[in-house]
Coordinates of C-alpha atoms and ligand atoms in Angstrom, one line a residue:
M757 CA -0.3 0.1 -0.2
E758 CA 1.2 3.6 -1.0
F759 CA 0.6 6.5 1.0
H760 CA 0.8 9.8 0.5
V761 CA -0.1 13.7 2.0
K762 CA -1.7 15.7 0.2
N763 CA -3.5 19.9 1.3
G764 CA -5.8 20.1 -1.2
S765 CA -10.2 21.2 -1.4
V766 CA -12.6 18.0 -1.4
E767 CA -14.3 20.0 -4.7
K768 CA -11.5 19.6 -7.2
Q769 CA -9.7 16.0 -6.0
R770 CA -10.2 13.3 -9.4
T771 CA -10.0 10.3 -8.0
G772 CA -11.7 6.9 -7.1
C773 CA -13.1 8.0 -3.9
L774 CA -12.8 10.1 -1.8
V775 CA -13.1 9.8 2.1
V776 CA -15.1 12.0 4.2
G777 CA -16.2 11.7 8.1
V778 CA -20.3 12.4 9.3
Y779 CA -20.5 12.5 13.2
E780 CA -23.6 12.0 15.0
P781 CA -26.2 12.2 14.6
R782 CA -26.7 13.4 10.6
R783 CA -23.4 15.7 11.2
L784 CA -21.5 16.9 8.4
S785 CA -17.6 16.9 9.1
P786 CA -15.9 20.0 7.6
A787 CA -14.9 18.5 4.4
A788 CA -18.7 16.2 4.0
E789 CA -19.9 20.2 4.8
Q790 CA -17.9 20.8 1.6
L791 CA -19.1 18.2 -0.8
D792 CA -23.2 19.2 0.8
K793 CA -22.3 22.0 -0.4
L794 CA -21.1 22.1 -4.1
S795 CA -23.3 19.1 -5.5
D796 CA -26.5 21.2 -3.9
G797 CA -27.2 19.6 -0.1
Y798 CA -27.3 15.8 -1.8
I799 CA -26.2 14.7 1.0
S800 CA -27.5 16.4 4.1
N801 CA -30.5 15.2 1.9
L802 CA -29.7 11.9 2.1
L803 CA -29.0 12.1 5.5
R804 CA -32.7 13.3 6.2
K805 CA -34.2 10.6 4.6
G806 CA -32.2 8.7 7.3
D807 CA -29.6 6.8 4.8
L808 CA -26.3 8.1 7.1
E809 CA -26.9 8.0 11.4
G810 CA -24.0 8.7 11.5
K811 CA -22.6 6.0 13.9
A812 CA -18.6 5.2 14.3
G813 CA -18.3 3.2 11.9
Q814 CA -21.5 3.4 10.1
T815 CA -20.9 4.1 5.4
L816 CA -22.8 4.7 2.7
L817 CA -20.9 4.7 -0.1
L818 CA -22.0 7.1 -2.9
H819 CA -21.8 7.3 -7.3
N820 CA -22.8 10.4 -9.3
V821 CA -22.4 12.8 -6.7
P822 CA -23.3 15.9 -8.6
N823 CA -20.5 18.1 -9.3
V824 CA -18.8 16.3 -7.3
I825 CA -15.3 15.0 -9.9
A826 CA -14.1 12.8 -7.6
D827 CA -15.7 8.7 -9.2
R828 CA -17.2 7.7 -5.8
V829 CA -18.1 9.4 -2.1
L830 CA -17.6 7.1 0.7
L831 CA -19.8 8.9 3.7
V832 CA -18.7 7.1 7.3
G833 CA -20.3 7.7 10.5
C834 CA -18.0 9.2 13.2
G835 CA -19.9 8.7 16.3
K836 CA -20.2 12.2 18.4
E837 CA -18.4 14.9 18.2
R838 CA -15.3 14.9 20.3
E839 CA -16.1 11.2 21.6
L840 CA -14.0 9.8 19.2
T841 CA -11.0 7.9 21.6
E842 CA -8.4 5.9 19.4
R843 CA -9.6 3.0 18.9
Q844 CA -12.7 3.8 17.3
Y845 CA -10.4 5.8 14.2
K846 CA -8.2 3.0 13.8
Q847 CA -11.4 0.9 14.3
I848 CA -12.8 3.7 11.6
I849 CA -9.5 4.2 9.8
Q850 CA -9.9 0.0 8.0
K851 CA -13.8 -0.1 8.5
M852 CA -12.9 2.8 5.6
V853 CA -10.1 0.4 4.0
Q854 CA -12.3 -3.0 4.0
V855 CA -15.7 -0.9 1.9
I856 CA -12.9 0.7 -1.1
N857 CA -11.4 -2.6 -1.7
D858 CA -15.0 -4.6 -2.4
T859 CA -15.7 -1.6 -4.9
G860 CA -13.5 -1.1 -8.0
S861 CA -11.4 2.0 -6.5
T862 CA -6.8 2.2 -6.6
E863 CA -7.3 5.1 -5.1
A864 CA -8.6 6.6 -1.8
I865 CA -8.8 10.5 -0.6
C866 CA -9.0 10.5 2.4
F867 CA -10.6 13.7 4.7
L868 CA -10.4 11.5 8.3
T869 CA -7.4 12.9 8.7
E870 CA -10.2 16.4 9.8
L871 CA -11.2 14.1 12.5
H872 CA -11.0 15.0 16.5
V873 CA -9.5 12.1 17.9
K874 CA -8.9 13.3 21.7
A875 CA -6.3 15.4 21.7
R876 CA -4.1 14.6 18.6
S877 CA -2.6 15.6 16.2
I878 CA -3.2 15.3 12.3
Y879 CA 0.2 13.6 13.1
W880 CA -1.4 11.3 15.7
N881 CA -3.8 11.0 13.3
V882 CA -2.5 10.1 10.3
R883 CA 0.3 7.6 11.2
F884 CA -2.4 6.2 13.7
A885 CA -4.5 5.9 9.7
I886 CA -1.5 3.9 8.3
E887 CA -1.3 1.5 10.7
A888 CA -4.9 0.1 10.9
I889 CA -4.7 0.0 7.8
Q890 CA -1.2 -2.5 7.8
E891 CA -3.8 -4.0 10.4
N892 CA -5.9 -4.4 8.2
A893 CA -3.6 -6.1 5.7
Y894 CA -2.2 -8.3 7.6
A895 CA -2.9 -11.5 7.3
Y896 CA -0.1 -14.8 8.4
N897 CA -0.6 -17.1 5.9
D898 CA 3.0 -18.9 4.7
F899 CA 2.1 -22.1 5.3
K900 CA -1.2 -22.3 4.4
S901 CA -0.9 -24.4 1.1
V902 CA -4.0 -22.6 -0.4
K903 CA -4.1 -18.3 0.2
P904 CA -7.0 -17.3 1.0
E905 CA -7.7 -14.9 -1.5
V906 CA -9.2 -11.5 0.1
R907 CA -10.0 -8.4 -2.6
R908 CA -7.8 -6.2 -2.3
E909 CA -8.0 -2.9 -4.7
L910 CA -7.5 -0.3 -2.8
R911 CA -3.7 0.3 -3.6
R912 CA -3.3 4.3 -2.1
V913 CA -4.6 6.3 -0.3
I914 CA -3.5 10.2 0.1
F915 CA -4.5 11.9 3.6
N916 CA -5.9 15.2 3.5
V917 CA -4.4 18.0 5.6
A918 CA -6.7 21.1 5.8
S919 CA -3.5 23.9 6.3
R920 CA -0.1 23.9 3.6
K921 CA 2.1 23.9 6.8
D922 CA 1.4 20.8 7.6
L923 CA 2.3 19.1 5.2
T924 CA 5.5 18.7 6.6
V925 CA 4.8 16.7 10.0
A926 CA 2.2 15.1 8.1
E927 CA 5.1 13.2 5.5
Q928 CA 6.6 12.6 9.3
A929 CA 3.9 11.0 10.6
V930 CA 3.5 9.0 7.0
E931 CA 7.3 7.3 7.5
H932 CA 7.8 6.9 11.1
G933 CA 4.0 4.8 10.3
K934 CA 5.4 3.0 7.1
A935 CA 8.6 2.5 9.9
V936 CA 6.4 1.4 12.4
S937 CA 4.2 -1.0 10.5
T938 CA 6.7 -2.6 8.7
G939 CA 8.5 -3.1 12.1
V940 CA 5.2 -4.3 13.9
A941 CA 4.6 -6.6 10.6
L942 CA 7.7 -8.6 10.8
A943 CA 7.9 -8.7 14.6
K944 CA 4.0 -11.1 14.0
N945 CA 6.3 -13.2 11.2
V946 CA 8.4 -14.5 13.4
A947 CA 5.9 -14.6 16.5
N948 CA 4.3 -16.9 14.3
C949 CA 6.3 -18.8 13.0
P950 CA 5.9 -22.7 13.7
P951 CA 8.5 -23.1 17.0
N952 CA 9.8 -26.5 14.6
V953 CA 11.1 -24.0 11.8
C954 CA 11.7 -20.7 14.1
N955 CA 13.8 -22.6 16.5
P956 CA 17.0 -19.9 19.1
K957 CA 19.1 -20.6 15.2
Y958 CA 16.0 -19.0 12.9
L959 CA 16.2 -16.4 14.8
A960 CA 20.3 -15.8 15.0
N961 CA 19.9 -15.8 11.2
L962 CA 17.0 -13.4 10.8
A963 CA 19.5 -11.9 13.0
L964 CA 21.7 -11.5 10.9
A965 CA 19.7 -11.4 7.7
L966 CA 19.3 -7.9 8.7
A967 CA 23.3 -7.1 8.8
D968 CA 22.8 -7.2 5.4
E969 CA 20.1 -5.3 4.8
Y970 CA 22.4 -2.3 6.8
E971 CA 24.9 -0.3 6.1
N972 CA 24.7 0.7 9.8
I973 CA 23.9 -2.6 11.5
N974 CA 26.2 -5.4 12.8
T975 CA 25.2 -7.9 13.8
T976 CA 27.3 -11.0 16.1
V977 CA 26.6 -14.2 17.1
V978 CA 27.4 -16.3 21.0
D979 CA 26.6 -20.0 20.8
E980 CA 26.2 -21.9 22.9
A981 CA 30.3 -23.1 23.5
Q982 CA 31.2 -19.2 23.6
M983 CA 28.6 -19.0 27.0
A984 CA 30.4 -21.8 27.9
E985 CA 33.3 -20.0 28.5
L986 CA 31.3 -16.8 29.3
G987 CA 30.7 -17.9 31.9
M988 CA 26.5 -17.7 31.1
N989 CA 25.7 -21.0 32.7
S990 CA 21.9 -20.0 33.7
Y991 CA 21.1 -18.9 30.0
L992 CA 22.4 -23.0 29.2
A993 CA 21.6 -24.8 31.6
V994 CA 17.9 -23.6 30.1
S995 CA 18.9 -24.8 27.1
R996 CA 20.5 -28.0 28.1
G997 CA 17.4 -30.4 27.4
S998 CA 17.1 -28.7 23.5
E999 CA 18.8 -30.8 20.6
N1000 CA 18.5 -26.9 19.5
P1001 CA 22.1 -25.5 20.6
A1002 CA 21.0 -21.6 21.1
F1003 CA 22.3 -18.2 19.9
M1004 CA 22.3 -15.0 22.1
S1005 CA 22.5 -12.5 18.8
I1006 CA 23.1 -9.1 19.2
I1007 CA 22.2 -6.3 16.8
E1008 CA 24.4 -3.5 16.4
Y1009 CA 22.4 -0.3 15.1
K1010 CA 25.1 2.6 14.9
N1011 CA 23.8 5.9 13.9
H1012 CA 24.4 9.0 16.5
P1013 CA 26.4 11.2 15.3
N1014 CA 28.3 11.0 18.2
P1015 CA 29.1 6.6 17.1
D1016 CA 31.1 6.6 20.9
A1017 CA 27.5 7.9 22.1
K1018 CA 26.7 4.7 24.7
P1019 CA 24.3 2.8 23.4
I1020 CA 20.5 1.9 24.7
V1021 CA 20.2 -1.9 24.9
L1022 CA 17.1 -3.5 23.6
V1023 CA 17.2 -7.3 25.2
G1024 CA 14.3 -9.7 24.4
K1025 CA 13.4 -13.2 26.0
G1026 CA 13.7 -15.5 22.7
L1027 CA 12.1 -18.4 23.5
T1028 CA 11.6 -20.4 20.7
F1029 CA 9.7 -22.7 22.1
D1030 CA 8.8 -23.5 26.0
T1031 CA 7.4 -26.8 27.4
G1032 CA 8.1 -25.9 30.9
G1033 CA 11.5 -28.6 31.5
I1034 CA 10.7 -31.3 33.6
S1035 CA 8.3 -28.9 35.4
I1036 CA 6.2 -29.2 32.8
K1037 CA 3.2 -27.2 31.2
P1038 CA -0.6 -28.7 30.7
S1039 CA -0.9 -29.3 27.6
E1040 CA -3.5 -27.7 26.3
A1041 CA -3.0 -24.3 24.6
M1042 CA 0.9 -25.4 25.2
D1043 CA 0.6 -25.0 21.4
E1044 CA 0.2 -21.1 22.2
M1045 CA 4.5 -20.5 23.6
K1046 CA 5.4 -20.8 20.1
Y1047 CA 5.4 -17.4 20.8
D1048 CA 7.4 -16.9 24.1
M1049 CA 10.4 -15.2 22.0
G1050 CA 7.6 -12.5 21.7
G1051 CA 9.9 -10.1 23.3
A1052 CA 12.7 -11.9 20.5
A1053 CA 10.5 -10.8 17.9
S1054 CA 9.8 -7.0 19.7
V1055 CA 12.7 -6.1 19.4
Y1056 CA 13.4 -7.2 15.9
G1057 CA 10.8 -5.1 14.3
T1058 CA 12.0 -2.3 16.5
M1059 CA 15.9 -2.6 15.3
K1060 CA 14.1 -2.6 11.6
A1061 CA 11.5 0.0 12.6
I1062 CA 14.1 3.2 14.0
A1063 CA 16.6 2.1 10.6
E1064 CA 13.4 2.2 9.0
M1065 CA 13.2 5.6 9.9
K1066 CA 17.5 6.1 10.2
L1067 CA 16.4 7.4 13.9
P1068 CA 20.5 9.5 14.5
L1069 CA 20.7 6.4 17.6
N1070 CA 22.8 4.1 19.0
V1071 CA 21.2 1.4 19.2
I1072 CA 22.4 -3.0 20.4
G1073 CA 18.9 -5.6 19.7
V1074 CA 19.1 -9.0 22.0
L1075 CA 17.8 -11.7 20.7
A1076 CA 17.9 -13.9 23.7
G1077 CA 17.6 -18.0 21.6
C1078 CA 16.3 -20.6 22.7
E1079 CA 14.1 -23.4 23.9
N1080 CA 12.8 -25.5 27.5
M1081 CA 12.6 -28.8 27.1
P1082 CA 12.2 -31.9 28.6
D1083 CA 14.8 -34.3 28.4
G1084 CA 17.4 -37.0 29.7
N1085 CA 19.8 -34.2 29.6
A1086 CA 17.2 -31.1 31.2
Y1087 CA 17.9 -29.3 34.2
R1088 CA 16.4 -30.4 37.4
P1089 CA 14.7 -28.9 39.8
G1090 CA 15.9 -28.4 42.4
D1091 CA 19.7 -28.0 41.0
I1092 CA 22.1 -24.2 41.4
L1093 CA 22.9 -23.5 38.8
T1094 CA 25.6 -20.1 39.3
T1095 CA 24.5 -17.3 36.7
M1096 CA 27.6 -14.9 34.8
S1097 CA 26.7 -12.8 37.8
G1098 CA 28.2 -14.8 40.0
L1099 CA 24.9 -15.3 41.9
T1100 CA 24.1 -19.0 43.0
V1101 CA 20.2 -20.1 41.7
E1102 CA 18.2 -22.3 42.8
V1103 CA 16.6 -23.3 40.5
L1104 CA 12.0 -24.5 42.2
N1105 CA 10.9 -24.7 39.3
T1106 CA 12.2 -24.9 35.4
D1107 CA 9.2 -23.5 33.9
A1108 CA 10.6 -19.5 35.8
E1109 CA 13.2 -20.2 33.0
G1110 CA 13.0 -16.7 31.1
R1111 CA 15.2 -14.6 33.9
L1112 CA 17.4 -17.9 34.2
V1113 CA 18.0 -16.7 30.2
L1114 CA 18.0 -13.6 30.4
C1115 CA 19.4 -12.6 33.4
D1116 CA 23.1 -13.8 32.6
A1117 CA 21.7 -12.1 29.1
L1118 CA 21.8 -8.9 30.9
T1119 CA 24.8 -9.8 32.5
Y1120 CA 27.1 -9.5 29.4
V1121 CA 24.7 -6.6 28.1
E1122 CA 27.0 -4.9 30.5
R1123 CA 29.9 -4.4 28.4
F1124 CA 27.8 -2.1 26.6
D1125 CA 28.6 0.8 29.3
P1126 CA 24.2 1.2 27.6
E1127 CA 22.9 4.6 28.9
L1128 CA 19.9 2.2 29.5
V1129 CA 18.4 -1.0 28.9
I1130 CA 15.0 -2.3 28.7
D1131 CA 14.7 -5.9 28.3
V1132 CA 11.0 -7.4 27.1
A1133 CA 9.9 -10.1 28.1
T1134 CA 6.9 -12.5 28.0
L1135 CA 7.5 -13.5 31.1
T1136 CA 4.6 -14.1 33.5
G1137 CA 1.2 -15.8 33.2
A1138 CA 1.1 -13.4 36.1
C1139 CA 1.3 -10.7 34.8
M1140 CA -2.0 -11.9 32.5
V1141 CA -4.0 -11.9 35.5
A1142 CA -2.7 -8.0 37.1
L1143 CA -2.7 -6.6 33.9
G1144 CA -5.4 -8.4 31.4
T1145 CA -4.7 -8.7 28.1
H1146 CA -4.8 -5.7 26.7
T1147 CA -1.6 -3.3 29.2
S1148 CA 2.6 -4.8 29.8
G1149 CA 4.0 -4.6 32.6
L1150 CA 6.1 -3.1 33.6
I1151 CA 9.2 -3.3 36.2
S1152 CA 12.1 -0.5 36.6
S1153 CA 13.3 1.5 39.6
H1154 CA 14.3 4.7 37.6
N1155 CA 11.7 7.5 38.1
A1156 CA 12.5 9.2 35.2
L1157 CA 12.6 6.3 32.6
A1158 CA 9.7 4.1 33.8
N1159 CA 7.8 7.7 32.5
D1160 CA 9.5 7.8 29.5
L1161 CA 8.0 4.4 29.0
L1162 CA 4.9 4.8 30.1
N1163 CA 5.2 9.0 28.4
A1164 CA 5.6 6.6 25.2
S1165 CA 3.7 4.0 25.0
E1166 CA 0.6 6.6 25.9
Q1167 CA 1.5 8.3 22.2
A1168 CA 1.3 4.9 21.2
D1169 CA -1.3 4.2 22.1
D1170 CA 0.2 0.4 22.8
R1171 CA -0.2 0.1 26.6
A1172 CA 1.9 -0.5 29.7
W1173 CA 1.3 0.1 33.3
R1174 CA 4.2 0.2 35.8
L1175 CA 3.9 -2.5 38.9
P1176 CA 6.0 -1.0 42.3
M1177 CA 9.0 -3.2 43.2
G1178 CA 10.8 -3.1 46.8
E1179 CA 12.8 -5.5 49.5
E1180 CA 10.0 -7.1 50.2
Y1181 CA 9.4 -8.4 47.4
Q1182 CA 13.0 -9.4 47.2
E1183 CA 12.5 -11.9 50.1
Q1184 CA 9.7 -13.7 48.8
L1185 CA 13.4 -15.1 46.6
K1186 CA 15.4 -16.3 49.7
S1187 CA 17.0 -19.9 49.1
N1188 CA 18.4 -22.3 51.6
F1189 CA 21.0 -23.0 50.0
A1190 CA 21.4 -20.6 47.4
D1191 CA 21.7 -16.8 47.0
L1192 CA 18.3 -16.4 44.9
A1193 CA 15.3 -19.2 44.7
N1194 CA 14.4 -18.6 40.8
I1195 CA 10.7 -18.8 42.0
G1196 CA 8.0 -15.9 44.1
G1197 CA 5.6 -18.5 45.6
R1198 CA 1.4 -17.5 44.6
F1199 CA 1.8 -13.8 44.5
G1200 CA 3.1 -11.0 42.9
G1201 CA 4.6 -12.8 40.5
A1202 CA 4.9 -10.9 37.3
I1203 CA 6.5 -8.5 40.1
T1204 CA 8.6 -10.9 42.3
A1205 CA 10.3 -11.8 38.5
G1206 CA 10.5 -8.6 37.8
V1207 CA 12.6 -7.7 41.3
F1208 CA 14.8 -11.6 40.2
L1209 CA 15.9 -9.0 37.4
S1210 CA 17.1 -6.4 38.9
N1211 CA 19.6 -8.0 40.4
F1212 CA 21.6 -8.1 38.0
T1213 CA 20.8 -5.1 35.4
K1214 CA 22.9 -2.7 38.8
K1215 CA 26.0 -1.4 37.3
Y1216 CA 23.3 0.2 34.8
T1217 CA 19.8 1.9 34.0
W1218 CA 17.2 -1.1 33.2
A1219 CA 13.3 -1.5 32.3
H1220 CA 12.0 -5.0 32.2
L1221 CA 8.5 -5.4 30.4
D1222 CA 6.4 -8.1 31.1
I1223 CA 4.0 -8.3 27.7
A1224 CA 3.1 -12.2 28.1
G1225 CA -0.6 -11.3 28.3
T1226 CA -0.2 -8.5 25.5
A1227 CA 2.3 -10.0 23.0
W1228 CA -0.3 -12.7 21.6
K1229 CA -3.8 -13.0 21.1
S1230 CA -5.8 -17.1 21.6
G1231 CA -9.3 -17.1 20.4
A1232 CA -10.8 -17.5 16.9
A1233 CA -9.1 -13.8 16.3
K1234 CA -5.3 -16.4 17.8
G1235 CA -1.5 -14.7 16.3
A1236 CA 0.6 -12.8 17.2
T1237 CA -0.7 -8.2 17.7
G1238 CA 4.0 -7.0 17.2
R1239 CA 3.2 -5.1 20.6
P1240 CA 4.8 -3.9 22.4
V1241 CA 7.0 -2.5 19.3
P1242 CA 4.1 0.8 18.4
L1243 CA 6.1 2.2 22.4
L1244 CA 9.7 0.7 21.8
S1245 CA 10.3 2.7 18.8
Q1246 CA 7.7 5.5 19.7
F1247 CA 10.5 5.4 23.5
L1248 CA 13.3 5.6 20.4
I1249 CA 11.3 8.0 18.4
N1250 CA 11.5 10.6 21.6
K1251 CA 14.9 9.6 22.8
A1252 CA 16.5 10.7 18.8
G1253 CA 13.6 14.4 18.8
V1254 CA 13.0 13.6 16.0
Ligands
LIG834 N1 6.9 -18.0 29.2 C1 6.2 -18.4 30.2 C2 4.6 -17.2 31.0 C3 3.6 -17.4 29.9 C4 2.4 -18.1 30.9 C5 3.4 -16.4 29.1 C6 0.7 -18.4 30.3 C7 1.9 -16.3 28.1 C8 1.1 -16.9 28.7 C9 7.4 -18.3 31.4 O1 8.3 -18.6 31.0 C10 6.8 -18.6 33.1 O2 6.1 -20.3 32.1 N2 5.9 -19.2 33.8 C11 5.6 -19.7 34.9 C12 6.3 -18.6 36.3 C13 6.9 -18.9 37.2 C14 7.3 -21.0 37.6 C15 6.7 -18.7 38.3 C16 4.2 -18.8 34.8 O3 4.1 -18.2 34.6 O4 3.5 -19.3 36.2
LIG835 MN1 8.4 -21.0 31.7
LIG836 ZN1 8.8 -18.3 29.1

């Protein structure tokens, strides 16, 4: 799909389809008003007859509107003026595309950019429109021998802006919207890929391919032999039960005007499958544990997005690839592991493996002398219990970083919520035999997991995102969401100050 912006008036647009909004009850948006005048009241006449109330998502497709040179006019209901939420706006945009795809129109000029979506600017209206359109177009059919055929006539969407001076910012919104939705789609593809294909080696190959694609990206891959030399015994213990060896990919993006600027480091949990190991999971919905690499997928998608946007930053993305399997050689409950940091961990549950992989990855990244580190992980079922499936969990002891992430999450409409930390939670992780236990009991499981990680992040500014509830959807619409690529990309856009 092509996206453009322009500044023009409705009457001059020669195109397949003009899209204008109608508020509830039967109130014309400024662009609809102009078309109504041009057509001597043709539109208001239809509304008066009751053909469109203006409820959010209602549509009415018109042909041969008097005096209008566009082939079609699509009226789109936008609900009550000034009550429109981001979510409704995106749904309206998706409805628009669905209706036009069923016509013969390959191009649309969209005036819905003039809608009031909360206090959003034209930048956000354009960017969210692109993200919503790409979300609507996404399908994962790589493994279907007969690809479902969908009619997709619409090729080009042109967003109109009300004044010429909005053009620059709208063009930037197009660039950012395209990059973020590319990153989201990529993260979805990797996460949806089945675990017999998407194994740690596969993740490493993706990371290497990114370096071939972009001049300013360099990728190195740490294999199990190197991990052993580094003392990453905790990471290796999780991997030991699997025939698919672990690989940790380091994707270095260098584009800061000062090449020596400290990097921002993103670390993604990349469990390409999590059976639970010897503490094996129940079989119901276990297939969904292919999504346990959602953190790594989102880091990969974010690296793609920032490379597309050419953000002037130094960013390192780490994909901590690993598979957790039960096996004669698998690690056991009761094992005590010496992590790369030197801290020892008593394994009380082999299903709490994410933190065991991440703790060593988080120690490893100390060598980059990072400005800050954010880890992203489908870490705990407890986070889903706490926050549901709409909001990611955020844990950090650094208020400024936590606030920057919350701010980016609100901006990008990719929600996150901060959970508390504290010594009391640390006490839940006491072990009789080692420095730490790998689980902290029944209560506050998302927090104790985050607090466990905080033992390994003392040398830098750090935040943790638990995306167990948000990385994928279960049920009939099962599939990866690509979250939190929008949040992370926005955080980095803000950091870059572009
Ligand atoms: N990958 C899971 C967390 C998870 C479970 C995410 C279900 C999404 C849906 C993680 O490795 C895990 O198994 N965590 C355990 C921790 C427990 C043993 C302390 C959990 O949440 O049950
Ligand atoms: Mn697990
Ligand atoms: Zn897991």
